[in-house]
Amino acid sequence: MSVLTDNFSLYGKGLWGTVQLTLLAGALALAVGVLIAGFRVSPVKALRVFGTVWVTVLRNTPLTLLFFAVLLGLPRFGVVLPFMVFAVLALGAYTSAFICEAVRAGINTVPLGQGEAARSLGMTFGQTLSLVVLPQAARSVIPPIGSTLIALAKNSAIAGSFSVTELLGTYKPLNELGYGIVWTFVWIAVGYLIVTLSIAGIFGLLERRFGVAR
Amino acid sequence: MTASSALYDIPGPRALARHRVYAWITSALLAALVAYIVYKLVDTGQFSAVKWRPFTYAGIQRLLLTGLANTLKAFGWAALFSLLFGVVFAAGRLSDHRVLRWASTLVVEFFRAMPLLVMIFFIFIALKLDPMLALIIGLTLYNGSVLAEVFRAGVNAVPRGQREAAYALGMRKTQVMTYVLVPQAARAMLPAIISQLVVALKDTSLGYLITYQEFLYSGKLIATNLDYDLPFIPVVMVIAPVYIGMCMLLSWTANRVARHERRSPRTKGTKVTTELPEEI
């Protein structure tokens, strides 16, 4: 117990790091994921191909490898950014592939008649997608996006091993201070549970408020 | 792709011309990006002989191959144990005995909620196990728990009439399970199981973080060598295609199996999907 009370600020800093990573990478992943999903259903073949390649490659890349490439590889390119930014980029890009697939599945759940009606009103592809189809798709993709963001929060633990301040990384200084390793990890686990359960709670609320009745 | 075609009209001559312009712009932008990356690669000397020479050494090649073998070894064991773990705990969750059900639910939910890396670190640091063992156990606990949910969802997805008919024939619950439900569930769930194995394969790379001598770790050993002028980018260019290729091969198998099973009359009535069951 004293591990937590003695090192509250350390744990707090770690937890805040994890929350920050999750929020920033989540926002990036949502933005990119929806954009790529739009690409994948667009009438322009070049965009469709780009979307497919993006999703296929990122979905089949181990996240550790992506971190390795971005955090250790990019600086060799002369791209020097704080590790935190690199971590957000890696996590966001990786998660965007999964968000894209969730959104695409959501687009497919919208009845065909909606798209057809929008077109018969003379709407362009962009209007059909953004004004008619996506708002309806959004309601059915709340649960899968929730679980993707939970996976993102859990994946953010990898960033700790690449010198980004986050929750899992706090075990190191605590271990050096000589605290019991088991309790150190118990409180780290509790921290992650707080983050993931909050996301689950928020998306549960969203689902109840906006979700499609099934 | 039926729904997506409802999003736009079949393009006429003018729309086609417009699309061609968009296609050109996209291609031009992508080409510019690729050109910039190649320029950067050349500019920072990533193609210099000194950075690529290590890959011609037999010792380095052996190091990479050993790493790859270790990755596959960890993956193989983890896959095997995850399947066993999944079967045992799915049976537990479907059990008629409340205590068994609750215990299995607790275990499965706990290991699904924990970040895999936290478990691996805990096993490695607190229990002081060998890195390979820590990696395999961590992968087994996490993927086994997910697979348990897949198996359970699969059994529950078999139409109810099957179970009822089997009971009506006088089968015992073990017989119903082994002769009627599991064979149908297994076929429908095979694609999802393979998809989860892709996740397990990708996650073997976490072994790198606990100094398990797997593929990425071998790469790091080469990349951090000053004699070869820190060939980080060349190492990534060699390692990434192998990883991505292996995972894509497995994903592709999952999709093929899914397509095959969807056509098969034996899975009629049970939904075949490569996706894992979504639940929050």
CSV table of C-alpha atoms in Angstrom, one decimal:
chain,number,residue,atom,x,y,z
A,1,MET,CA,0.0,0.0,0.0
A,2,SER,CA,2.8,2.4,0.9
A,3,VAL,CA,4.1,2.1,-2.7
A,4,LEU,CA,1.1,4.1,-3.9
A,5,THR,CA,0.9,6.6,-1.1
A,6,ASP,CA,4.7,7.3,-1.0
A,7,ASN,CA,4.9,7.7,-4.8
A,8,PHE,CA,1.6,9.2,-5.6
A,9,SER,CA,3.1,11.9,-7.9
A,10,LEU,CA,5.2,9.3,-9.8
A,11,TYR,CA,2.2,7.2,-10.4
A,12,GLY,CA,0.1,10.2,-11.2
A,13,LYS,CA,2.6,11.4,-13.8
A,14,GLY,CA,2.7,7.9,-15.3
A,15,LEU,CA,-1.1,7.7,-15.4
A,16,TRP,CA,-1.3,11.2,-16.9
A,17,GLY,CA,1.2,10.1,-19.6
A,18,THR,CA,-0.9,7.1,-20.5
A,19,VAL,CA,-4.0,9.2,-20.6
A,20,GLN,CA,-2.3,11.8,-22.8
A,21,LEU,CA,-1.0,9.2,-25.2
A,22,THR,CA,-4.4,7.6,-25.4
A,23,LEU,CA,-6.3,10.8,-26.0
A,24,LEU,CA,-3.8,12.3,-28.6
A,25,ALA,CA,-3.2,9.0,-30.4
A,26,GLY,CA,-6.9,8.3,-30.3
A,27,ALA,CA,-7.8,11.7,-31.8
A,28,LEU,CA,-5.2,11.1,-34.6
A,29,ALA,CA,-6.4,7.6,-35.2
A,30,LEU,CA,-10.0,8.7,-35.4
A,31,ALA,CA,-9.3,11.5,-37.9
A,32,VAL,CA,-7.0,9.4,-40.1
A,33,GLY,CA,-9.1,6.3,-39.8
A,34,VAL,CA,-12.3,8.1,-41.0
A,35,LEU,CA,-10.4,9.8,-43.8
A,36,ILE,CA,-8.9,6.5,-45.0
A,37,ALA,CA,-12.3,4.8,-44.7
A,38,GLY,CA,-13.6,7.5,-47.0
A,39,PHE,CA,-10.8,6.8,-49.4
A,40,ARG,CA,-11.6,3.1,-49.3
A,41,VAL,CA,-15.2,3.6,-50.5
A,42,SER,CA,-14.5,6.5,-52.9
A,43,PRO,CA,-15.1,6.3,-56.6
A,44,VAL,CA,-11.4,7.2,-57.4
A,45,LYS,CA,-9.4,4.0,-57.7
A,46,ALA,CA,-6.1,5.5,-56.8
A,47,LEU,CA,-7.5,6.6,-53.4
A,48,ARG,CA,-9.1,3.1,-52.9
A,49,VAL,CA,-5.8,1.4,-53.6
A,50,PHE,CA,-4.0,3.8,-51.2
A,51,GLY,CA,-6.5,3.1,-48.5
A,52,THR,CA,-6.2,-0.6,-48.9
A,53,VAL,CA,-2.5,-0.6,-48.8
A,54,TRP,CA,-2.5,1.7,-45.7
A,55,VAL,CA,-4.8,-0.7,-43.8
A,56,THR,CA,-3.2,-3.9,-45.0
A,57,VAL,CA,0.3,-2.9,-44.1
A,58,LEU,CA,-0.4,-1.3,-40.8
A,59,ARG,CA,-2.7,-4.1,-39.6
A,60,ASN,CA,0.0,-6.6,-40.3
A,61,THR,CA,2.9,-4.7,-38.8
A,62,PRO,CA,3.8,-5.5,-35.2
A,63,LEU,CA,3.4,-2.4,-33.1
A,64,THR,CA,6.8,-2.9,-31.5
A,65,LEU,CA,8.4,-2.9,-35.0
A,66,LEU,CA,6.5,0.3,-35.8
A,67,PHE,CA,7.8,1.9,-32.6
A,68,PHE,CA,11.3,0.8,-33.4
A,69,ALA,CA,11.0,2.2,-36.9
A,70,VAL,CA,9.5,5.5,-35.9
A,71,LEU,CA,11.3,6.3,-32.7
A,72,LEU,CA,14.7,4.9,-33.5
A,73,GLY,CA,14.6,5.0,-37.3
A,74,LEU,CA,13.2,8.5,-38.1
A,75,PRO,CA,15.9,10.3,-36.1
A,76,ARG,CA,18.4,8.8,-38.5
A,77,PHE,CA,16.5,10.7,-41.2
A,78,GLY,CA,17.2,13.9,-39.5
A,79,VAL,CA,13.6,14.1,-38.2
A,80,VAL,CA,14.0,15.1,-34.5
A,81,LEU,CA,10.9,15.4,-32.5
A,82,PRO,CA,10.1,14.7,-28.8
A,83,PHE,CA,9.7,10.9,-28.2
A,84,MET,CA,6.1,11.7,-27.0
A,85,VAL,CA,5.2,13.0,-30.5
A,86,PHE,CA,6.8,10.0,-32.2
A,87,ALA,CA,4.9,7.7,-29.9
A,88,VAL,CA,1.6,9.4,-30.7
A,89,LEU,CA,2.3,9.2,-34.4
A,90,ALA,CA,3.2,5.5,-34.2
A,91,LEU,CA,0.2,4.6,-32.0
A,92,GLY,CA,-2.2,6.8,-34.0
A,93,ALA,CA,-1.1,5.4,-37.4
A,94,TYR,CA,-1.4,1.8,-36.1
A,95,THR,CA,-4.8,2.3,-34.6
A,96,SER,CA,-6.1,4.3,-37.6
A,97,ALA,CA,-6.1,1.1,-39.6
A,98,PHE,CA,-8.4,-0.6,-37.2
A,99,ILE,CA,-10.6,2.4,-36.9
A,100,CYS,CA,-10.8,2.5,-40.7
A,101,GLU,CA,-12.0,-1.1,-40.8
A,102,ALA,CA,-14.6,-0.4,-38.1
A,103,VAL,CA,-15.9,2.6,-39.9
A,104,ARG,CA,-16.0,0.8,-43.2
A,105,ALA,CA,-18.0,-2.0,-41.6
A,106,GLY,CA,-20.3,0.7,-40.2
A,107,ILE,CA,-20.8,2.3,-43.6
A,108,ASN,CA,-21.9,-1.1,-44.9
A,109,THR,CA,-24.6,-1.4,-42.3
A,110,VAL,CA,-26.3,1.8,-43.5
A,111,PRO,CA,-29.2,0.7,-45.8
A,112,LEU,CA,-28.5,1.1,-49.5
A,113,GLY,CA,-31.6,3.2,-49.9
A,114,GLN,CA,-30.0,6.0,-47.9
A,115,GLY,CA,-27.1,6.4,-50.3
A,116,GLU,CA,-29.5,6.0,-53.3
A,117,ALA,CA,-31.9,8.7,-51.9
A,118,ALA,CA,-29.0,11.1,-51.3
A,119,ARG,CA,-27.8,10.6,-54.9
A,120,SER,CA,-31.2,11.1,-56.3
A,121,LEU,CA,-31.3,14.4,-54.5
A,122,GLY,CA,-28.3,15.3,-56.5
A,123,MET,CA,-25.7,15.0,-53.7
A,124,THR,CA,-22.1,14.4,-54.7
A,125,PHE,CA,-20.1,11.5,-53.2
A,126,GLY,CA,-18.6,13.8,-50.6
A,127,GLN,CA,-22.0,15.1,-49.5
A,128,THR,CA,-23.6,11.6,-49.6
A,129,LEU,CA,-20.8,10.3,-47.4
A,130,SER,CA,-20.4,13.1,-44.9
A,131,LEU,CA,-24.1,14.3,-44.6
A,132,VAL,CA,-26.1,11.1,-45.0
A,133,VAL,CA,-24.1,7.9,-44.6
A,134,LEU,CA,-21.4,8.7,-42.0
A,135,PRO,CA,-23.7,10.2,-39.4
A,136,GLN,CA,-25.8,7.1,-39.5
A,137,ALA,CA,-22.8,4.8,-39.6
A,138,ALA,CA,-21.4,6.6,-36.6
A,139,ARG,CA,-24.2,5.3,-34.5
A,140,SER,CA,-23.5,1.7,-35.3
A,141,VAL,CA,-19.7,1.9,-34.9
A,142,ILE,CA,-19.7,3.1,-31.3
A,143,PRO,CA,-19.0,-0.3,-29.7
A,144,PRO,CA,-16.2,-1.4,-32.1
A,145,ILE,CA,-14.5,2.0,-31.9
A,146,GLY,CA,-14.7,1.8,-28.1
A,147,SER,CA,-12.9,-1.6,-28.1
A,148,THR,CA,-10.3,-0.2,-30.5
A,149,LEU,CA,-9.6,2.7,-28.2
A,150,ILE,CA,-9.3,0.4,-25.3
A,151,ALA,CA,-6.8,-1.7,-27.2
A,152,LEU,CA,-5.0,1.6,-28.0
A,153,ALA,CA,-4.8,2.4,-24.3
A,154,LYS,CA,-3.3,-1.0,-23.6
A,155,ASN,CA,-0.9,-0.7,-26.5
A,156,SER,CA,0.4,2.6,-25.2
A,157,ALA,CA,2.3,0.6,-22.6
A,158,ILE,CA,4.9,-0.2,-25.3
A,159,ALA,CA,5.8,3.5,-25.4
A,160,GLY,CA,7.2,3.2,-21.9
A,161,SER,CA,10.0,1.0,-23.1
A,162,PHE,CA,10.9,3.7,-25.6
A,163,SER,CA,11.6,6.4,-23.0
A,164,VAL,CA,8.1,8.0,-23.0
A,165,THR,CA,6.7,8.8,-19.6
A,166,GLU,CA,3.7,6.5,-19.1
A,167,LEU,CA,2.3,4.2,-16.5
A,168,LEU,CA,4.2,0.9,-17.1
A,169,GLY,CA,7.5,2.8,-17.1
A,170,THR,CA,7.0,3.8,-13.5
A,171,TYR,CA,8.0,0.3,-12.4
A,172,LYS,CA,11.7,1.1,-13.1
A,173,PRO,CA,12.3,4.0,-10.6
A,174,LEU,CA,10.1,2.3,-8.0
A,175,ASN,CA,12.1,-0.9,-8.4
A,176,GLU,CA,15.3,1.0,-7.9
A,177,LEU,CA,13.9,2.6,-4.8
A,178,GLY,CA,13.4,-0.9,-3.4
A,179,TYR,CA,9.7,-1.2,-3.2
A,180,GLY,CA,8.0,-4.6,-3.5
A,181,ILE,CA,7.8,-5.4,-7.1
A,182,VAL,CA,4.4,-7.2,-6.8
A,183,TRP,CA,2.6,-4.3,-5.3
A,184,THR,CA,4.2,-1.9,-7.8
A,185,PHE,CA,2.7,-3.9,-10.6
A,186,VAL,CA,-0.7,-4.2,-8.8
A,187,TRP,CA,-1.0,-0.4,-8.7
A,188,ILE,CA,0.1,-0.2,-12.3
A,189,ALA,CA,-2.5,-2.7,-13.3
A,190,VAL,CA,-5.1,-0.7,-11.3
A,191,GLY,CA,-4.1,2.4,-13.3
A,192,TYR,CA,-4.6,0.7,-16.6
A,193,LEU,CA,-8.0,-0.7,-15.4
A,194,ILE,CA,-9.0,2.9,-14.5
A,195,VAL,CA,-8.2,4.1,-18.0
A,196,THR,CA,-9.8,1.1,-19.9
A,197,LEU,CA,-12.9,1.0,-17.7
A,198,SER,CA,-13.3,4.8,-18.1
A,199,ILE,CA,-13.2,4.4,-21.9
A,200,ALA,CA,-15.6,1.5,-21.7
A,201,GLY,CA,-17.9,3.6,-19.5
A,202,ILE,CA,-17.8,6.6,-21.8
A,203,PHE,CA,-18.6,4.4,-24.8
A,204,GLY,CA,-21.3,2.6,-22.9
A,205,LEU,CA,-22.9,6.0,-22.3
A,206,LEU,CA,-22.5,7.0,-25.9
A,207,GLU,CA,-24.0,3.7,-27.0
A,208,ARG,CA,-27.0,4.1,-24.8
A,209,ARG,CA,-27.5,7.7,-25.9
A,210,PHE,CA,-26.8,7.4,-29.6
A,211,GLY,CA,-26.5,3.7,-30.4
A,212,VAL,CA,-28.8,1.8,-32.8
A,213,ALA,CA,-31.4,-0.2,-30.9
A,214,ARG,CA,-30.6,-3.9,-31.7
B,1,MET,CA,-18.6,-3.6,-52.0
B,2,THR,CA,-22.3,-3.5,-52.6
B,3,ALA,CA,-23.0,-0.7,-50.2
B,4,SER,CA,-20.2,1.5,-51.4
B,5,SER,CA,-21.4,1.5,-54.9
B,6,ALA,CA,-24.6,3.1,-53.6
B,7,LEU,CA,-22.5,6.0,-52.5
B,8,TYR,CA,-21.9,7.3,-56.0
B,9,ASP,CA,-23.4,7.1,-59.5
B,10,ILE,CA,-21.8,5.1,-62.2
B,11,PRO,CA,-19.5,7.8,-63.5
B,12,GLY,CA,-20.4,9.3,-66.9
B,13,PRO,CA,-17.8,10.7,-69.3
B,14,ARG,CA,-17.4,14.0,-67.4
B,15,ALA,CA,-17.2,12.4,-64.0
B,16,LEU,CA,-14.7,9.9,-65.4
B,17,ALA,CA,-12.5,12.7,-66.6
B,18,ARG,CA,-12.8,14.4,-63.2
B,19,HIS,CA,-11.9,11.1,-61.5
B,20,ARG,CA,-8.9,10.8,-63.8
B,21,VAL,CA,-7.7,14.2,-62.6
B,22,TYR,CA,-8.1,13.2,-58.9
B,23,ALA,CA,-6.3,9.9,-59.7
B,24,TRP,CA,-3.4,11.9,-61.2
B,25,ILE,CA,-3.3,14.3,-58.3
B,26,THR,CA,-3.2,11.4,-55.8
B,27,SER,CA,-0.6,9.5,-57.8
B,28,ALA,CA,1.5,12.7,-58.1
B,29,LEU,CA,1.3,13.4,-54.4
B,30,LEU,CA,2.2,9.8,-53.5
B,31,ALA,CA,5.0,9.8,-56.1
B,32,ALA,CA,6.3,13.1,-54.6
B,33,LEU,CA,6.2,11.6,-51.1
B,34,VAL,CA,8.0,8.4,-52.3
B,35,ALA,CA,10.6,10.6,-54.1
B,36,TYR,CA,11.1,12.7,-51.0
B,37,ILE,CA,11.6,9.6,-48.9
B,38,VAL,CA,14.1,8.1,-51.4
B,39,TYR,CA,15.9,11.4,-51.5
B,40,LYS,CA,16.1,11.5,-47.7
B,41,LEU,CA,17.3,7.9,-47.7
B,42,VAL,CA,20.1,8.7,-50.2
B,43,ASP,CA,20.8,12.1,-48.6
B,44,THR,CA,21.3,10.6,-45.1
B,45,GLY,CA,23.4,7.9,-46.7
B,46,GLN,CA,21.1,5.0,-45.9
B,47,PHE,CA,22.2,3.1,-49.0
B,48,SER,CA,25.9,3.5,-48.3
B,49,ALA,CA,27.8,0.2,-48.5
B,50,VAL,CA,29.0,0.3,-45.0
B,51,LYS,CA,25.4,0.2,-43.7
B,52,TRP,CA,24.5,-2.7,-45.9
B,53,ARG,CA,27.7,-4.7,-45.7
B,54,PRO,CA,26.8,-6.5,-42.4
B,55,PHE,CA,24.0,-8.3,-44.2
B,56,THR,CA,26.6,-10.1,-46.4
B,57,TYR,CA,28.3,-11.5,-43.3
B,58,ALA,CA,27.4,-15.1,-42.6
B,59,GLY,CA,27.4,-14.4,-38.9
B,60,ILE,CA,24.9,-11.6,-39.2
B,61,GLN,CA,22.7,-13.7,-41.5
B,62,ARG,CA,22.8,-16.5,-38.9
B,63,LEU,CA,22.0,-14.0,-36.2
B,64,LEU,CA,18.9,-12.9,-38.1
B,65,LEU,CA,17.8,-16.4,-38.9
B,66,THR,CA,18.2,-17.5,-35.3
B,67,GLY,CA,16.1,-14.5,-34.3
B,68,LEU,CA,13.5,-15.5,-36.8
B,69,ALA,CA,13.5,-19.1,-35.6
B,70,ASN,CA,13.1,-17.8,-32.0
B,71,THR,CA,10.2,-15.7,-33.1
B,72,LEU,CA,8.5,-18.6,-34.7
B,73,LYS,CA,9.3,-20.9,-31.7
B,74,ALA,CA,7.7,-18.5,-29.3
B,75,PHE,CA,4.7,-18.1,-31.7
B,76,GLY,CA,4.3,-21.9,-32.1
B,77,TRP,CA,4.3,-22.6,-28.3
B,78,ALA,CA,2.1,-19.6,-27.6
B,79,ALA,CA,-0.4,-20.6,-30.3
B,80,LEU,CA,-0.5,-24.2,-29.0
B,81,PHE,CA,-0.9,-23.2,-25.3
B,82,SER,CA,-3.4,-20.4,-26.2
B,83,LEU,CA,-5.6,-22.9,-28.0
B,84,LEU,CA,-5.5,-25.3,-25.0
B,85,PHE,CA,-6.1,-22.4,-22.6
B,86,GLY,CA,-9.0,-21.2,-24.7
B,87,VAL,CA,-10.6,-24.6,-24.9
B,88,VAL,CA,-10.3,-25.1,-21.1
B,89,PHE,CA,-11.7,-21.7,-20.2
B,90,ALA,CA,-14.4,-21.7,-22.8
B,91,ALA,CA,-15.6,-25.0,-21.4
B,92,GLY,CA,-15.4,-23.4,-18.0
B,93,ARG,CA,-17.5,-20.5,-19.1
B,94,LEU,CA,-20.1,-22.7,-20.7
B,95,SER,CA,-20.2,-25.0,-17.7
B,96,ASP,CA,-23.4,-25.7,-15.8
B,97,HIS,CA,-21.6,-25.3,-12.5
B,98,ARG,CA,-21.8,-21.8,-11.2
B,99,VAL,CA,-18.5,-21.8,-9.4
B,100,LEU,CA,-16.6,-23.0,-12.4
B,101,ARG,CA,-18.4,-20.5,-14.6
B,102,TRP,CA,-17.6,-17.6,-12.4
B,103,ALA,CA,-14.0,-18.6,-11.9
B,104,SER,CA,-13.4,-18.9,-15.6
B,105,THR,CA,-15.2,-15.6,-16.3
B,106,LEU,CA,-13.0,-13.9,-13.8
B,107,VAL,CA,-9.8,-15.3,-15.2
B,108,VAL,CA,-10.7,-14.6,-18.8
B,109,GLU,CA,-12.0,-11.1,-18.2
B,110,PHE,CA,-8.9,-10.2,-16.1
B,111,PHE,CA,-6.4,-11.3,-18.6
B,112,ARG,CA,-8.3,-9.7,-21.5
B,113,ALA,CA,-8.4,-6.4,-19.6
B,114,MET,CA,-4.7,-6.3,-18.7
B,115,PRO,CA,-2.2,-4.8,-21.2
B,116,LEU,CA,-0.2,-7.8,-22.5
B,117,LEU,CA,3.0,-6.0,-21.9
B,118,VAL,CA,2.2,-5.4,-18.2
B,119,MET,CA,1.7,-9.1,-17.8
B,120,ILE,CA,4.9,-10.0,-19.7
B,121,PHE,CA,6.9,-7.5,-17.6
B,122,PHE,CA,5.4,-8.8,-14.4
B,123,ILE,CA,6.3,-12.4,-15.3
B,124,PHE,CA,9.7,-11.4,-16.4
B,125,ILE,CA,10.6,-9.0,-13.6
B,126,ALA,CA,8.6,-10.1,-10.5
B,127,LEU,CA,8.6,-13.8,-11.2
B,128,LYS,CA,12.1,-13.6,-12.6
B,129,LEU,CA,11.4,-16.1,-15.4
B,130,ASP,CA,13.5,-16.7,-18.5
B,131,PRO,CA,12.5,-14.1,-21.2
B,132,MET,CA,11.2,-16.7,-23.6
B,133,LEU,CA,9.1,-18.3,-20.9
B,134,ALA,CA,7.8,-14.9,-19.8
B,135,LEU,CA,6.8,-14.1,-23.4
B,136,ILE,CA,5.1,-17.5,-24.1
B,137,ILE,CA,3.2,-17.4,-20.8
B,138,GLY,CA,2.1,-13.8,-21.4
B,139,LEU,CA,1.0,-14.5,-24.9
B,140,THR,CA,-0.8,-17.6,-23.8
B,141,LEU,CA,-2.7,-15.8,-21.0
B,142,TYR,CA,-3.8,-13.0,-23.2
B,143,ASN,CA,-4.5,-14.8,-26.5
B,144,GLY,CA,-5.9,-17.8,-24.7
B,145,SER,CA,-8.4,-15.6,-22.9
B,146,VAL,CA,-9.5,-14.0,-26.2
B,147,LEU,CA,-9.7,-17.4,-27.8
B,148,ALA,CA,-11.8,-18.6,-24.9
B,149,GLU,CA,-14.3,-15.8,-25.8
B,150,VAL,CA,-14.1,-16.8,-29.5
B,151,PHE,CA,-14.9,-20.4,-28.7
B,152,ARG,CA,-17.7,-19.5,-26.4
B,153,ALA,CA,-19.2,-17.1,-29.0
B,154,GLY,CA,-18.8,-19.8,-31.6
B,155,VAL,CA,-20.7,-22.4,-29.5
B,156,ASN,CA,-23.4,-19.9,-28.7
B,157,ALA,CA,-23.7,-19.0,-32.3
B,158,VAL,CA,-24.7,-22.5,-33.4
B,159,PRO,CA,-28.5,-22.4,-34.0
B,160,ARG,CA,-30.5,-23.4,-30.9
B,161,GLY,CA,-32.4,-26.1,-32.7
B,162,GLN,CA,-29.1,-28.1,-33.0
B,163,ARG,CA,-28.7,-28.3,-29.2
B,164,GLU,CA,-32.3,-29.0,-28.6
B,165,ALA,CA,-32.5,-31.7,-31.3
B,166,ALA,CA,-29.4,-33.3,-29.7
B,167,TYR,CA,-30.9,-33.3,-26.3
B,168,ALA,CA,-34.2,-34.6,-27.7
B,169,LEU,CA,-32.2,-37.6,-29.1
B,170,GLY,CA,-31.2,-38.3,-25.5
B,171,MET,CA,-27.6,-37.2,-25.7
B,172,ARG,CA,-25.8,-36.2,-22.6
B,173,LYS,CA,-24.4,-32.6,-22.3
B,174,THR,CA,-20.8,-33.7,-23.0
B,175,GLN,CA,-22.1,-35.6,-26.1
B,176,VAL,CA,-24.1,-32.6,-27.3
B,177,MET,CA,-21.0,-30.5,-26.9
B,178,THR,CA,-18.5,-32.8,-28.5
B,179,TYR,CA,-20.6,-34.3,-31.3
B,180,VAL,CA,-23.0,-31.5,-32.2
B,181,LEU,CA,-21.9,-28.0,-31.1
B,182,VAL,CA,-18.1,-28.0,-31.2
B,183,PRO,CA,-17.7,-29.4,-34.7
B,184,GLN,CA,-20.0,-26.8,-36.1
B,185,ALA,CA,-18.6,-24.0,-34.0
B,186,ALA,CA,-15.0,-24.9,-34.8
B,187,ARG,CA,-15.7,-24.6,-38.6
B,188,ALA,CA,-17.4,-21.2,-38.2
B,189,MET,CA,-14.8,-19.9,-35.8
B,190,LEU,CA,-11.7,-21.1,-37.6
B,191,PRO,CA,-11.2,-17.8,-39.4
B,192,ALA,CA,-11.5,-15.8,-36.2
B,193,ILE,CA,-9.0,-18.2,-34.5
B,194,ILE,CA,-6.5,-17.7,-37.3
B,195,SER,CA,-7.0,-13.9,-37.0
B,196,GLN,CA,-6.2,-14.1,-33.4
B,197,LEU,CA,-3.1,-16.1,-34.2
B,198,VAL,CA,-2.0,-13.1,-36.4
B,199,VAL,CA,-2.3,-11.0,-33.2
B,200,ALA,CA,-0.1,-13.5,-31.3
B,201,LEU,CA,2.5,-13.5,-34.1
B,202,LYS,CA,2.6,-9.7,-34.1
B,203,ASP,CA,2.9,-9.7,-30.3
B,204,THR,CA,5.9,-12.0,-30.2
B,205,SER,CA,7.8,-8.8,-31.1
B,206,LEU,CA,7.1,-7.7,-27.5
B,207,GLY,CA,9.9,-10.1,-26.6
B,208,TYR,CA,12.3,-7.5,-27.9
B,209,LEU,CA,11.4,-5.3,-24.9
B,210,ILE,CA,12.4,-8.1,-22.4
B,211,THR,CA,15.6,-8.9,-24.2
B,212,TYR,CA,14.3,-12.2,-25.7
B,213,GLN,CA,16.5,-12.9,-28.7
B,214,GLU,CA,13.8,-12.8,-31.3
B,215,PHE,CA,13.8,-11.3,-34.8
B,216,LEU,CA,13.5,-7.6,-33.9
B,217,TYR,CA,16.1,-8.0,-31.1
B,218,SER,CA,18.6,-9.5,-33.6
B,219,GLY,CA,17.8,-6.5,-35.8
B,220,LYS,CA,18.5,-4.1,-32.9
B,221,LEU,CA,21.8,-5.8,-32.2
B,222,ILE,CA,22.9,-5.1,-35.8
B,223,ALA,CA,21.4,-1.6,-35.8
B,224,THR,CA,23.2,-0.4,-32.7
B,225,ASN,CA,26.6,-1.6,-33.9
B,226,LEU,CA,28.9,1.4,-34.4
B,227,ASP,CA,31.2,-0.6,-36.8
B,228,TYR,CA,28.3,-0.7,-39.3
B,229,ASP,CA,27.5,3.0,-38.8
B,230,LEU,CA,24.2,2.4,-37.0
B,231,PRO,CA,22.2,0.9,-39.8
B,232,PHE,CA,18.7,1.4,-38.3
B,233,ILE,CA,16.9,2.1,-41.5
B,234,PRO,CA,18.5,-0.8,-43.5
B,235,VAL,CA,17.6,-3.1,-40.6
B,236,VAL,CA,14.0,-1.9,-40.7
B,237,MET,CA,14.0,-2.3,-44.4
B,238,VAL,CA,15.1,-5.9,-44.1
B,239,ILE,CA,13.0,-6.9,-41.0
B,240,ALA,CA,9.7,-5.2,-41.7
B,241,PRO,CA,8.9,-7.0,-45.0
B,242,VAL,CA,9.5,-10.4,-43.3
B,243,TYR,CA,7.2,-9.6,-40.4
B,244,ILE,CA,4.5,-8.0,-42.5
B,245,GLY,CA,4.8,-10.9,-45.0
B,246,MET,CA,4.4,-13.5,-42.3
B,247,CYS,CA,1.4,-11.7,-40.8
B,248,MET,CA,-0.2,-11.1,-44.2
B,249,LEU,CA,0.2,-14.7,-45.1
B,250,LEU,CA,-1.7,-15.7,-42.0
B,251,SER,CA,-4.4,-13.0,-42.5
B,252,TRP,CA,-4.8,-14.1,-46.1
B,253,THR,CA,-5.3,-17.7,-44.9
B,254,ALA,CA,-7.9,-16.6,-42.4
B,255,ASN,CA,-9.8,-14.8,-45.2
B,256,ARG,CA,-9.5,-17.8,-47.5
B,257,VAL,CA,-10.8,-20.1,-44.8
B,258,ALA,CA,-13.6,-17.7,-44.1
B,259,ARG,CA,-14.6,-17.6,-47.8
B,260,HIS,CA,-14.5,-21.4,-48.0
B,261,GLU,CA,-16.5,-21.9,-44.9
B,262,ARG,CA,-19.1,-19.4,-45.9
B,263,ARG,CA,-19.8,-21.5,-49.0
B,264,SER,CA,-19.7,-24.8,-47.2
B,265,PRO,CA,-23.1,-26.3,-46.4
B,266,ARG,CA,-21.8,-27.6,-43.1
B,267,THR,CA,-21.8,-24.1,-41.5
B,268,LYS,CA,-25.2,-23.2,-42.8
B,269,GLY,CA,-27.0,-21.1,-40.2
B,270,THR,CA,-23.8,-20.2,-38.3
B,271,LYS,CA,-22.2,-16.8,-39.0
B,272,VAL,CA,-18.6,-17.1,-40.3
B,273,THR,CA,-16.4,-14.2,-39.6
B,274,THR,CA,-12.8,-13.3,-39.3
B,275,GLU,CA,-13.6,-10.7,-36.8
B,276,LEU,CA,-13.5,-11.2,-33.0
B,277,PRO,CA,-16.7,-10.8,-31.1
B,278,GLU,CA,-17.2,-7.2,-30.0
B,279,GLU,CA,-18.3,-6.5,-26.5
B,280,ILE,CA,-17.6,-3.8,-24.0
